[in-house]
Amino acid sequence: ARLVILVSGSGTNLQALLDAVSDDGYGAAIVAVGADRDGIEGLARAERAGVPTFVERVKAHPSREAWDEALASRLAEHRPDLVVSAGFMKILGPRVLKENSIVNTHPALLPSFPGAHAVRDALAYGVKVTGCTVHLVDAGVDTGPVIAQEAVEVLPGDDESSLHERIKVVERRLLVQTVGRMAREGFTVTGREVSLGVTR
Ligand code: GRF
């Protein structure tokens, strides 16, 4: 399967996928990495792996709709079977959503703590257990059908970065496992149920 990965930051989830696809048995190739900004480590990781990259900055376009169109056509160039949003920090527009199957990884147990500050919000709430979620992207913010989740303990003395790092260890493994199964086995969506494995 042809994967395009969207990043906005350090790209450690991207790196986990780059490492995974080098194994032929994984059943996927990363054909491009896209970002909403220049100069991030995620793009450097793609370049080091010899993967084509593109950047589509919202501010480079006259409107959000124009950005959506531009991103949709960049994605179409690479003919992805699956787009993976791995720390991509923009809400995707209707054209991109309509034309692609998109998976996102979120560092909380949705529907708890959606949005851009999930780890901080979980800590502030005082939960004892949080975790990560792999889900399909729909028009909402972190509201799409859940595919996989795993719990992560909050430890005394945790701050946002120690907790996020502990979540990311689990998140990278869960994302690699889930994307690999979707790539190899296919998936079907019925309402909010995502079932892996192509129905015979
Ligand atoms: C991940 O925890 C992702 O869930 C969140 O931002 C983080 C990105 O980390 N949206 P990285 O860029 O993959 O290292």
PDB file of C-alpha atoms and ligand atoms in Angstrom:
ATOM      1  CA  ALA A   1       0.000   0.000   0.000  1.00  0.00           C
ATOM      2  CA  ARG A   2       1.079   3.579  -0.800  1.00  0.00           C
ATOM      3  CA  LEU A   3       1.285   5.771   2.309  1.00  0.00           C
ATOM      4  CA  VAL A   4       1.637   9.545   2.521  1.00  0.00           C
ATOM      5  CA  ILE A   5       2.505  10.803   6.026  1.00  0.00           C
ATOM      6  CA  LEU A   6       1.599  14.318   7.193  1.00  0.00           C
ATOM      7  CA  VAL A   7       3.759  15.909   9.913  1.00  0.00           C
ATOM      8  CA  SER A   8       4.198  19.260  11.679  1.00  0.00           C
ATOM      9  CA  GLY A   9       6.970  18.578  14.153  1.00  0.00           C
ATOM     10  CA  SER A  10       9.671  16.176  15.354  1.00  0.00           C
ATOM     11  CA  GLY A  11       8.265  13.237  13.378  1.00  0.00           C
ATOM     12  CA  THR A  12       9.111  10.403  15.765  1.00  0.00           C
ATOM     13  CA  ASN A  13       5.892   8.654  14.714  1.00  0.00           C
ATOM     14  CA  LEU A  14       6.976   9.167  11.097  1.00  0.00           C
ATOM     15  CA  GLN A  15      10.373   7.701  11.985  1.00  0.00           C
ATOM     16  CA  ALA A  16       8.717   4.601  13.444  1.00  0.00           C
ATOM     17  CA  LEU A  17       6.817   4.170  10.160  1.00  0.00           C
ATOM     18  CA  LEU A  18       9.956   4.799   8.081  1.00  0.00           C
ATOM     19  CA  ASP A  19      11.698   2.043  10.053  1.00  0.00           C
ATOM     20  CA  ALA A  20       8.707  -0.309   9.681  1.00  0.00           C
ATOM     21  CA  VAL A  21       8.314  -0.005   5.898  1.00  0.00           C
ATOM     22  CA  SER A  22      11.921  -1.039   5.320  1.00  0.00           C
ATOM     23  CA  ASP A  23      10.702  -4.571   6.174  1.00  0.00           C
ATOM     24  CA  ASP A  24       9.146  -5.984   2.984  1.00  0.00           C
ATOM     25  CA  GLY A  25       6.645  -7.967   5.043  1.00  0.00           C
ATOM     26  CA  TYR A  26       5.111  -4.788   6.395  1.00  0.00           C
ATOM     27  CA  GLY A  27       3.171  -4.368   3.156  1.00  0.00           C
ATOM     28  CA  ALA A  28       3.435  -0.602   2.705  1.00  0.00           C
ATOM     29  CA  ALA A  29       5.716   2.036   1.243  1.00  0.00           C
ATOM     30  CA  ILE A  30       5.917   5.696   2.252  1.00  0.00           C
ATOM     31  CA  VAL A  31       5.704   7.452  -1.098  1.00  0.00           C
ATOM     32  CA  ALA A  32       5.821  11.013   0.279  1.00  0.00           C
ATOM     33  CA  VAL A  33       5.866  13.084   3.472  1.00  0.00           C
ATOM     34  CA  GLY A  34       3.928  16.354   3.604  1.00  0.00           C
ATOM     35  CA  ALA A  35       4.095  19.192   6.118  1.00  0.00           C
ATOM     36  CA  ASP A  36       2.363  22.493   6.853  1.00  0.00           C
ATOM     37  CA  ARG A  37       5.649  24.225   7.662  1.00  0.00           C
ATOM     38  CA  ASP A  38       9.300  24.220   6.643  1.00  0.00           C
ATOM     39  CA  GLY A  39      12.351  23.442   8.712  1.00  0.00           C
ATOM     40  CA  ILE A  40      10.932  20.708  10.956  1.00  0.00           C
ATOM     41  CA  GLU A  41      12.747  17.541  11.987  1.00  0.00           C
ATOM     42  CA  GLY A  42       9.980  15.461  10.397  1.00  0.00           C
ATOM     43  CA  LEU A  43      10.982  16.711   6.933  1.00  0.00           C
ATOM     44  CA  ALA A  44      14.658  16.065   7.682  1.00  0.00           C
ATOM     45  CA  ARG A  45      13.796  12.477   8.648  1.00  0.00           C
ATOM     46  CA  ALA A  46      12.021  11.973   5.304  1.00  0.00           C
ATOM     47  CA  GLU A  47      14.934  13.484   3.372  1.00  0.00           C
ATOM     48  CA  ARG A  48      17.416  11.225   5.207  1.00  0.00           C
ATOM     49  CA  ALA A  49      15.280   8.258   4.176  1.00  0.00           C
ATOM     50  CA  GLY A  50      15.178   9.455   0.553  1.00  0.00           C
ATOM     51  CA  VAL A  51      11.409  10.004   0.672  1.00  0.00           C
ATOM     52  CA  PRO A  52       9.979  12.878  -1.414  1.00  0.00           C
ATOM     53  CA  THR A  53       8.592  15.760   0.667  1.00  0.00           C
ATOM     54  CA  PHE A  54       6.250  18.675   0.113  1.00  0.00           C
ATOM     55  CA  VAL A  55       5.209  21.672   2.194  1.00  0.00           C
ATOM     56  CA  GLU A  56       1.851  23.407   1.904  1.00  0.00           C
ATOM     57  CA  ARG A  57       1.659  26.380   4.293  1.00  0.00           C
ATOM     58  CA  VAL A  58      -1.809  27.725   4.986  1.00  0.00           C
ATOM     59  CA  LYS A  59      -0.447  31.291   4.901  1.00  0.00           C
ATOM     60  CA  ALA A  60       0.902  30.791   1.369  1.00  0.00           C
ATOM     61  CA  HIS A  61      -2.697  30.632   0.138  1.00  0.00           C
ATOM     62  CA  PRO A  62      -5.397  33.330  -0.128  1.00  0.00           C
ATOM     63  CA  SER A  63      -7.859  31.235   1.867  1.00  0.00           C
ATOM     64  CA  ARG A  64      -8.273  28.024   3.838  1.00  0.00           C
ATOM     65  CA  GLU A  65     -10.243  26.625   0.891  1.00  0.00           C
ATOM     66  CA  ALA A  66      -7.331  27.338  -1.472  1.00  0.00           C
ATOM     67  CA  TRP A  67      -4.988  25.555   0.954  1.00  0.00           C
ATOM     68  CA  ASP A  68      -7.355  22.597   1.072  1.00  0.00           C
ATOM     69  CA  GLU A  69      -7.358  22.428  -2.745  1.00  0.00           C
ATOM     70  CA  ALA A  70      -3.565  22.719  -2.920  1.00  0.00           C
ATOM     71  CA  LEU A  71      -3.037  20.009  -0.294  1.00  0.00           C
ATOM     72  CA  ALA A  72      -5.585  17.765  -2.032  1.00  0.00           C
ATOM     73  CA  SER A  73      -3.715  18.038  -5.329  1.00  0.00           C
ATOM     74  CA  ARG A  74      -0.314  17.442  -3.682  1.00  0.00           C
ATOM     75  CA  LEU A  75      -1.732  14.295  -2.119  1.00  0.00           C
ATOM     76  CA  ALA A  76      -3.330  13.192  -5.411  1.00  0.00           C
ATOM     77  CA  GLU A  77       0.073  13.450  -7.126  1.00  0.00           C
ATOM     78  CA  HIS A  78       1.284  10.577  -4.917  1.00  0.00           C
ATOM     79  CA  ARG A  79      -1.828   8.400  -5.274  1.00  0.00           C
ATOM     80  CA  PRO A  80      -1.928   7.322  -1.602  1.00  0.00           C
ATOM     81  CA  ASP A  81      -3.936   4.301  -0.530  1.00  0.00           C
ATOM     82  CA  LEU A  82      -3.841   5.719   3.004  1.00  0.00           C
ATOM     83  CA  VAL A  83      -2.826   9.072   4.442  1.00  0.00           C
ATOM     84  CA  VAL A  84      -1.407   9.029   7.983  1.00  0.00           C
ATOM     85  CA  SER A  85      -1.565  12.216  10.041  1.00  0.00           C
ATOM     86  CA  ALA A  86       1.242  11.804  12.583  1.00  0.00           C
ATOM     87  CA  GLY A  87       1.480  14.970  14.605  1.00  0.00           C
ATOM     88  CA  PHE A  88       0.005  17.099  11.823  1.00  0.00           C
ATOM     89  CA  MET A  89      -1.359  20.182  13.536  1.00  0.00           C
ATOM     90  CA  LYS A  90      -3.907  21.552  11.055  1.00  0.00           C
ATOM     91  CA  ILE A  91      -7.580  20.667  10.668  1.00  0.00           C
ATOM     92  CA  LEU A  92      -7.927  19.114   7.215  1.00  0.00           C
ATOM     93  CA  GLY A  93     -10.396  20.592   4.753  1.00  0.00           C
ATOM     94  CA  PRO A  94     -13.387  18.999   3.000  1.00  0.00           C
ATOM     95  CA  ARG A  95     -11.587  18.300  -0.313  1.00  0.00           C
ATOM     96  CA  VAL A  96      -8.686  16.447   1.353  1.00  0.00           C
ATOM     97  CA  LEU A  97     -11.164  14.534   3.519  1.00  0.00           C
ATOM     98  CA  LYS A  98     -13.386  13.613   0.584  1.00  0.00           C
ATOM     99  CA  GLU A  99     -10.543  12.321  -1.579  1.00  0.00           C
ATOM    100  CA  ASN A 100      -8.538  10.351   0.973  1.00  0.00           C
ATOM    101  CA  SER A 101      -8.737   7.758   3.730  1.00  0.00           C
ATOM    102  CA  ILE A 102      -6.917   9.388   6.608  1.00  0.00           C
ATOM    103  CA  VAL A 103      -5.716   7.895   9.898  1.00  0.00           C
ATOM    104  CA  ASN A 104      -4.669  10.084  12.817  1.00  0.00           C
ATOM    105  CA  THR A 105      -2.845   9.298  16.046  1.00  0.00           C
ATOM    106  CA  HIS A 106      -3.873  11.236  19.162  1.00  0.00           C
ATOM    107  CA  PRO A 107      -2.108  11.170  22.552  1.00  0.00           C
ATOM    108  CA  ALA A 108      -5.231  10.594  24.671  1.00  0.00           C
ATOM    109  CA  LEU A 109      -8.072   8.069  24.987  1.00  0.00           C
ATOM    110  CA  LEU A 110     -10.684   9.783  22.783  1.00  0.00           C
ATOM    111  CA  PRO A 111     -13.301  11.044  23.278  1.00  0.00           C
ATOM    112  CA  SER A 112     -11.428  12.341  26.318  1.00  0.00           C
ATOM    113  CA  PHE A 113      -9.134  15.287  25.731  1.00  0.00           C
ATOM    114  CA  PRO A 114      -9.479  16.055  22.017  1.00  0.00           C
ATOM    115  CA  GLY A 115      -7.550  18.928  20.467  1.00  0.00           C
ATOM    116  CA  ALA A 116      -4.013  20.212  20.378  1.00  0.00           C
ATOM    117  CA  HIS A 117      -3.224  20.027  24.135  1.00  0.00           C
ATOM    118  CA  ALA A 118      -4.418  16.537  25.034  1.00  0.00           C
ATOM    119  CA  VAL A 119      -1.528  15.613  27.334  1.00  0.00           C
ATOM    120  CA  ARG A 120      -1.616  18.938  29.180  1.00  0.00           C
ATOM    121  CA  ASP A 121      -5.413  18.670  29.579  1.00  0.00           C
ATOM    122  CA  ALA A 122      -5.239  15.103  30.914  1.00  0.00           C
ATOM    123  CA  LEU A 123      -2.618  16.117  33.478  1.00  0.00           C
ATOM    124  CA  ALA A 124      -4.624  19.174  34.502  1.00  0.00           C
ATOM    125  CA  TYR A 125      -7.724  17.035  34.929  1.00  0.00           C
ATOM    126  CA  GLY A 126      -5.820  14.677  37.222  1.00  0.00           C
ATOM    127  CA  VAL A 127      -6.563  11.401  35.434  1.00  0.00           C
ATOM    128  CA  LYS A 128      -4.615   8.345  36.645  1.00  0.00           C
ATOM    129  CA  VAL A 129      -4.765   6.625  33.265  1.00  0.00           C
ATOM    130  CA  THR A 130      -4.594   8.186  29.821  1.00  0.00           C
ATOM    131  CA  GLY A 131      -3.292   6.708  26.573  1.00  0.00           C
ATOM    132  CA  CYS A 132      -3.373   7.051  22.807  1.00  0.00           C
ATOM    133  CA  THR A 133      -5.889   6.558  20.038  1.00  0.00           C
ATOM    134  CA  VAL A 134      -5.573   5.703  16.349  1.00  0.00           C
ATOM    135  CA  HIS A 135      -8.710   6.829  14.528  1.00  0.00           C
ATOM    136  CA  LEU A 136     -10.080   7.688  11.116  1.00  0.00           C
ATOM    137  CA  VAL A 137     -10.211  11.423  10.447  1.00  0.00           C
ATOM    138  CA  ASP A 138     -13.625  12.945   9.824  1.00  0.00           C
ATOM    139  CA  ALA A 139     -14.703  16.577   9.552  1.00  0.00           C
ATOM    140  CA  GLY A 140     -14.507  17.125  13.313  1.00  0.00           C
ATOM    141  CA  VAL A 141     -11.537  17.607  15.642  1.00  0.00           C
ATOM    142  CA  ASP A 142     -10.423  14.125  16.751  1.00  0.00           C
ATOM    143  CA  THR A 143     -13.998  12.812  16.386  1.00  0.00           C
ATOM    144  CA  GLY A 144     -13.608  10.092  13.737  1.00  0.00           C
ATOM    145  CA  PRO A 145     -14.227   6.366  14.288  1.00  0.00           C
ATOM    146  CA  VAL A 146     -11.766   4.763  16.723  1.00  0.00           C
ATOM    147  CA  ILE A 147      -9.584   1.983  15.287  1.00  0.00           C
ATOM    148  CA  ALA A 148      -7.194   1.192  18.169  1.00  0.00           C
ATOM    149  CA  GLN A 149      -6.436   2.475  21.663  1.00  0.00           C
ATOM    150  CA  GLU A 150      -3.967   1.659  24.433  1.00  0.00           C
ATOM    151  CA  ALA A 151      -3.833   2.902  28.020  1.00  0.00           C
ATOM    152  CA  VAL A 152      -0.820   4.603  29.577  1.00  0.00           C
ATOM    153  CA  GLU A 153      -0.445   5.230  33.335  1.00  0.00           C
ATOM    154  CA  VAL A 154       0.073   8.729  34.696  1.00  0.00           C
ATOM    155  CA  LEU A 155       2.863   8.627  37.294  1.00  0.00           C
ATOM    156  CA  PRO A 156       3.313  10.905  40.326  1.00  0.00           C
ATOM    157  CA  GLY A 157       5.588  13.791  39.384  1.00  0.00           C
ATOM    158  CA  ASP A 158       4.716  13.570  35.700  1.00  0.00           C
ATOM    159  CA  ASP A 159       4.816  16.791  33.777  1.00  0.00           C
ATOM    160  CA  GLU A 160       3.519  17.296  30.236  1.00  0.00           C
ATOM    161  CA  SER A 161       6.743  16.213  28.589  1.00  0.00           C
ATOM    162  CA  SER A 162       7.438  13.125  30.738  1.00  0.00           C
ATOM    163  CA  LEU A 163       3.873  11.929  30.280  1.00  0.00           C
ATOM    164  CA  HIS A 164       3.884  12.704  26.538  1.00  0.00           C
ATOM    165  CA  GLU A 165       7.144  10.790  26.078  1.00  0.00           C
ATOM    166  CA  ARG A 166       5.696   7.776  27.886  1.00  0.00           C
ATOM    167  CA  ILE A 167       2.580   7.971  25.690  1.00  0.00           C
ATOM    168  CA  LYS A 168       4.658   8.312  22.531  1.00  0.00           C
ATOM    169  CA  VAL A 169       6.479   5.022  23.205  1.00  0.00           C
ATOM    170  CA  VAL A 170       3.107   3.238  23.136  1.00  0.00           C
ATOM    171  CA  GLU A 171       1.711   5.462  20.378  1.00  0.00           C
ATOM    172  CA  ARG A 172       4.492   4.702  17.924  1.00  0.00           C
ATOM    173  CA  ARG A 173       4.041   0.955  18.364  1.00  0.00           C
ATOM    174  CA  LEU A 174       0.229   1.181  18.114  1.00  0.00           C
ATOM    175  CA  LEU A 175       0.401   3.349  14.992  1.00  0.00           C
ATOM    176  CA  VAL A 176       2.893   1.046  13.242  1.00  0.00           C
ATOM    177  CA  GLN A 177       0.818  -2.033  14.114  1.00  0.00           C
ATOM    178  CA  THR A 178      -2.499  -0.479  13.062  1.00  0.00           C
ATOM    179  CA  VAL A 179      -1.277   1.119   9.824  1.00  0.00           C
ATOM    180  CA  GLY A 180       0.450  -2.154   8.874  1.00  0.00           C
ATOM    181  CA  ARG A 181      -2.736  -4.168   9.359  1.00  0.00           C
ATOM    182  CA  MET A 182      -4.784  -1.618   7.382  1.00  0.00           C
ATOM    183  CA  ALA A 183      -2.204  -1.681   4.601  1.00  0.00           C
ATOM    184  CA  ARG A 184      -1.980  -5.489   4.438  1.00  0.00           C
ATOM    185  CA  GLU A 185      -5.549  -6.480   5.250  1.00  0.00           C
ATOM    186  CA  GLY A 186      -7.610  -3.527   4.127  1.00  0.00           C
ATOM    187  CA  PHE A 187     -10.461  -2.171   6.229  1.00  0.00           C
ATOM    188  CA  THR A 188     -14.162  -1.376   6.025  1.00  0.00           C
ATOM    189  CA  VAL A 189     -16.088   1.326   7.880  1.00  0.00           C
ATOM    190  CA  THR A 190     -19.704   0.809   8.949  1.00  0.00           C
ATOM    191  CA  GLY A 191     -20.958   3.777  10.945  1.00  0.00           C
ATOM    192  CA  ARG A 192     -18.434   4.195  13.731  1.00  0.00           C
ATOM    193  CA  GLU A 193     -17.108   0.642  13.402  1.00  0.00           C
ATOM    194  CA  VAL A 194     -13.822   0.132  11.543  1.00  0.00           C
ATOM    195  CA  SER A 195     -13.172  -3.525  10.839  1.00  0.00           C
ATOM    196  CA  LEU A 196      -9.756  -4.603   9.616  1.00  0.00           C
ATOM    197  CA  GLY A 197      -9.393  -7.385   7.118  1.00  0.00           C
ATOM    198  CA  VAL A 198     -11.111  -7.331   3.757  1.00  0.00           C
ATOM    199  CA  THR A 199     -14.557  -8.880   4.006  1.00  0.00           C
ATOM    200  CA  ARG A 200     -14.589 -11.998   1.779  1.00  0.00           C
TER     201      ARG A 200
HETATM  202  C1  GRF B   1       2.191  12.804  18.812  1.00  0.00           C
HETATM  203  O1  GRF B   1       2.035  12.451  20.182  1.00  0.00           O
HETATM  204  C2  GRF B   1       0.846  13.028  18.185  1.00  0.00           C
HETATM  205  O2  GRF B   1      -0.165  12.178  18.671  1.00  0.00           O
HETATM  206  C3  GRF B   1       0.564  14.441  18.612  1.00  0.00           C
HETATM  207  O3  GRF B   1       1.783  15.120  18.480  1.00  0.00           O
HETATM  208  C4  GRF B   1       2.837  14.170  18.668  1.00  0.00           C
HETATM  209  C5  GRF B   1       3.706  14.224  17.441  1.00  0.00           C
HETATM  210  O4  GRF B   1       4.919  13.636  17.775  1.00  0.00           O
HETATM  211  N1  GRF B   1      -0.456  15.038  17.773  1.00  0.00           N
HETATM  212  P1  GRF B   1       5.992  13.333  16.597  1.00  0.00           P
HETATM  213  O5  GRF B   1       6.066  14.595  15.741  1.00  0.00           O
HETATM  214  O6  GRF B   1       5.501  12.154  15.827  1.00  0.00           O
HETATM  215  O7  GRF B   1       7.252  13.046  17.353  1.00  0.00           O
END
